[in-house]
Phi, psi and omega in degrees: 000147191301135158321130166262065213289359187047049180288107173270334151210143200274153197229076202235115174082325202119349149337111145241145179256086167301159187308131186081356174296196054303111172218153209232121189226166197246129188263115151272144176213339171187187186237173177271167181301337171262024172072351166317143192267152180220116178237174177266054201331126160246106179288099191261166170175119193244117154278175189272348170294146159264177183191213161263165164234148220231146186238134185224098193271165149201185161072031168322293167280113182294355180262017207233080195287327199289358188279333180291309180316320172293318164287350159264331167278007140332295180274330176302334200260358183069011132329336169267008156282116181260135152292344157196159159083182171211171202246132154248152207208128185221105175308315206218111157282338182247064187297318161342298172278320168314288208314316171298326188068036182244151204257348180263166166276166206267341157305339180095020193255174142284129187310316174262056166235010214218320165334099045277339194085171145237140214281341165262005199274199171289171205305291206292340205267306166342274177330320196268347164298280193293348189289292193320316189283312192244018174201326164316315195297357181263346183260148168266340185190147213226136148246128148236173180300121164171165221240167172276159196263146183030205157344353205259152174236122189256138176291156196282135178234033205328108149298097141251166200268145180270005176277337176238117171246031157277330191271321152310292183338291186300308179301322168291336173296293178298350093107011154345127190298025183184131174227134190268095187269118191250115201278148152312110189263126185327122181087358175294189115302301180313287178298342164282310174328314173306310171267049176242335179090032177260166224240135186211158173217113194266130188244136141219174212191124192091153163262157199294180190025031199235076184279144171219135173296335184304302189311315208272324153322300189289322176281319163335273183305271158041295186281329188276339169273327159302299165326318189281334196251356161266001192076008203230027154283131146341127167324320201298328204238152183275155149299173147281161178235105163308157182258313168306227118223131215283122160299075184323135183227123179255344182191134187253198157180138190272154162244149206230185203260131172284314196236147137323085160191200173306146174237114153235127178280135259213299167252153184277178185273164210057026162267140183263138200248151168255192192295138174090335189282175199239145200231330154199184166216147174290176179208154156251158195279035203228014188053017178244004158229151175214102206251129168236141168309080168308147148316090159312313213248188143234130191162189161267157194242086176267031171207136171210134202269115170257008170326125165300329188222156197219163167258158165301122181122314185328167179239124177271310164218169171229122187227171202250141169259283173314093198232134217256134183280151177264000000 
């Protein structure tokens, strides 16, 4: 179970929230070239119960639209209204990058790269500097949101490091139909968060500039099965229940393209393929080759590069080797 800290008022931006508000307040950090303000909604909402407080990001990356998407049906369907403790809901951390439809900050950095920040460096090393110092510290347990990168589509998942295992625990709870145990990478959100000692769970799912309803479902409920095991989902709403159980993946690996051509895929994502099964086939655009793609493996296929065309070497699917018994 989550530290419950009883916070009778949450103290954010210079903001205090008492127990039973809502409130919606703007994280500023710099202006566009024309002094226009760019600002940042932080969606607050508190029961009159104290409780944990559970902090809910997307939008790291400004192109990783299906994560925003889970988190505005969150907020639309009034899933962040907690019955105790309260939900901060922040969609789009990277309004830079959102507005552009580019996954970087306009320094050219990645934002989840750059964590803890410095109160003096570039525009993203700022930004995770004040995010870290003046709105983490309100949390007790963190989710966030985010997409497979450029074409690639990831099947929906919970990243976590298998050295904690309170945070596997928590991920079988959150029960995505595959959770990938992953080391924390230098410079994350994920990993500062860790060394702050705060509890995080990174769900993807999807591909950039891209929405799927399917993707957007699964981080919903997700999120509503987590709420429910803090005690703090709302009477209005039910958990979803699964007949499954999310597939521990201990180690993965891409198989990349033998040939330059047209790419068409053959199967859907997440399907377990057997060794030898066929997965997609190259094309040249001229009708004199047809290369079809094998299965290296036996396994689940949790990536699949959705590009029409790939060169020799791209990596095309990530299929799983290691899968940890339960």
């Amino acid at each position: 179970m989550i530290e419950n800290t009883q916070k009778n008022i949450l103290n954010i931006l210079g903001n205090e929230i008492p127990l039973g508000c809502s409130k919606t307040i703007n994280f500023n950090i710099a202006k566009l070239y024309t002094s226009t303000k760019v600002e940042i909604p932080i969606i607050i909402e508190r029961s009159k119960n104290p409780g944990p407080t559970v902090l809910i990001t997307a939008g790291i990356h400004g192109d990783e639209i299906n994560g925003v998407e889970v988190v505005r049906q969150i907020i639309a369907k009034k899933i962040n209204k907690p019955a105790k403790g309260s939900v901060i809901c922040i969609p789009v951390l990277n309004v830079f990058g959102f507005l552009n439809m580019d996954r970087f900050f306009p320094d050219g950095r990645d934002l989840n790269r750059v964590f803890p920040g410095t109160k003096n460096g570039s525009l993203a090393s700022r930004f995770a500097y004040q995010f870290i110092n003046d709105i983490l510290p309100a949390a007790d347990f963190c989710l966030d949101f985010h997409t497979g990168g450029a074409s690639r589509f990831n099947a929906p998942h919970i990243r976590v490091d298998p050295k904690n295992e309170k945070l596997v625990a928590l991920a079988k709870v959150f029960n995505a139909p595959f959770t990938l145990l992953s080391k924390n990478l230098d410079g994350s959100y994920r990993a500062t968060c860790a060394k702050k000692g705060k509890d995080i769970l990174l769900f993807e799912g999807g591909k950039s500039q891209n929405s799927s309803k399917e993707i957007a479902k699964e981080g919903v409920q997700g999120t509503m099965r987590i709420l429910k095991h803090l005690d703090m989902l709302h009477t209005d709403f039910e958990a979803p229940l699964q007949d499954t159980k999310s597939i521990i993946i201990q180690k993965s690996i891409w198989m990349r393209a033998k040939y330059s051509g047209l790419l068409h895929i053959k199967i859907p994502i997440g399907k377990h393929v057997a060794k030898g099964e066929v997965l997609a086939t190259i094309t040249d655009p001229y009708g004199k080759m047809r290369h079809e793609v094998k299965s290296n493996y036996e396994g689940y296929i949790i990536n699949v590069n959705e590009s029409p065309i790939v060169y020799k070497g791209d990596a095309i699917f990530r299929i799983t080797r290691d899968l940890v018994d339960e």
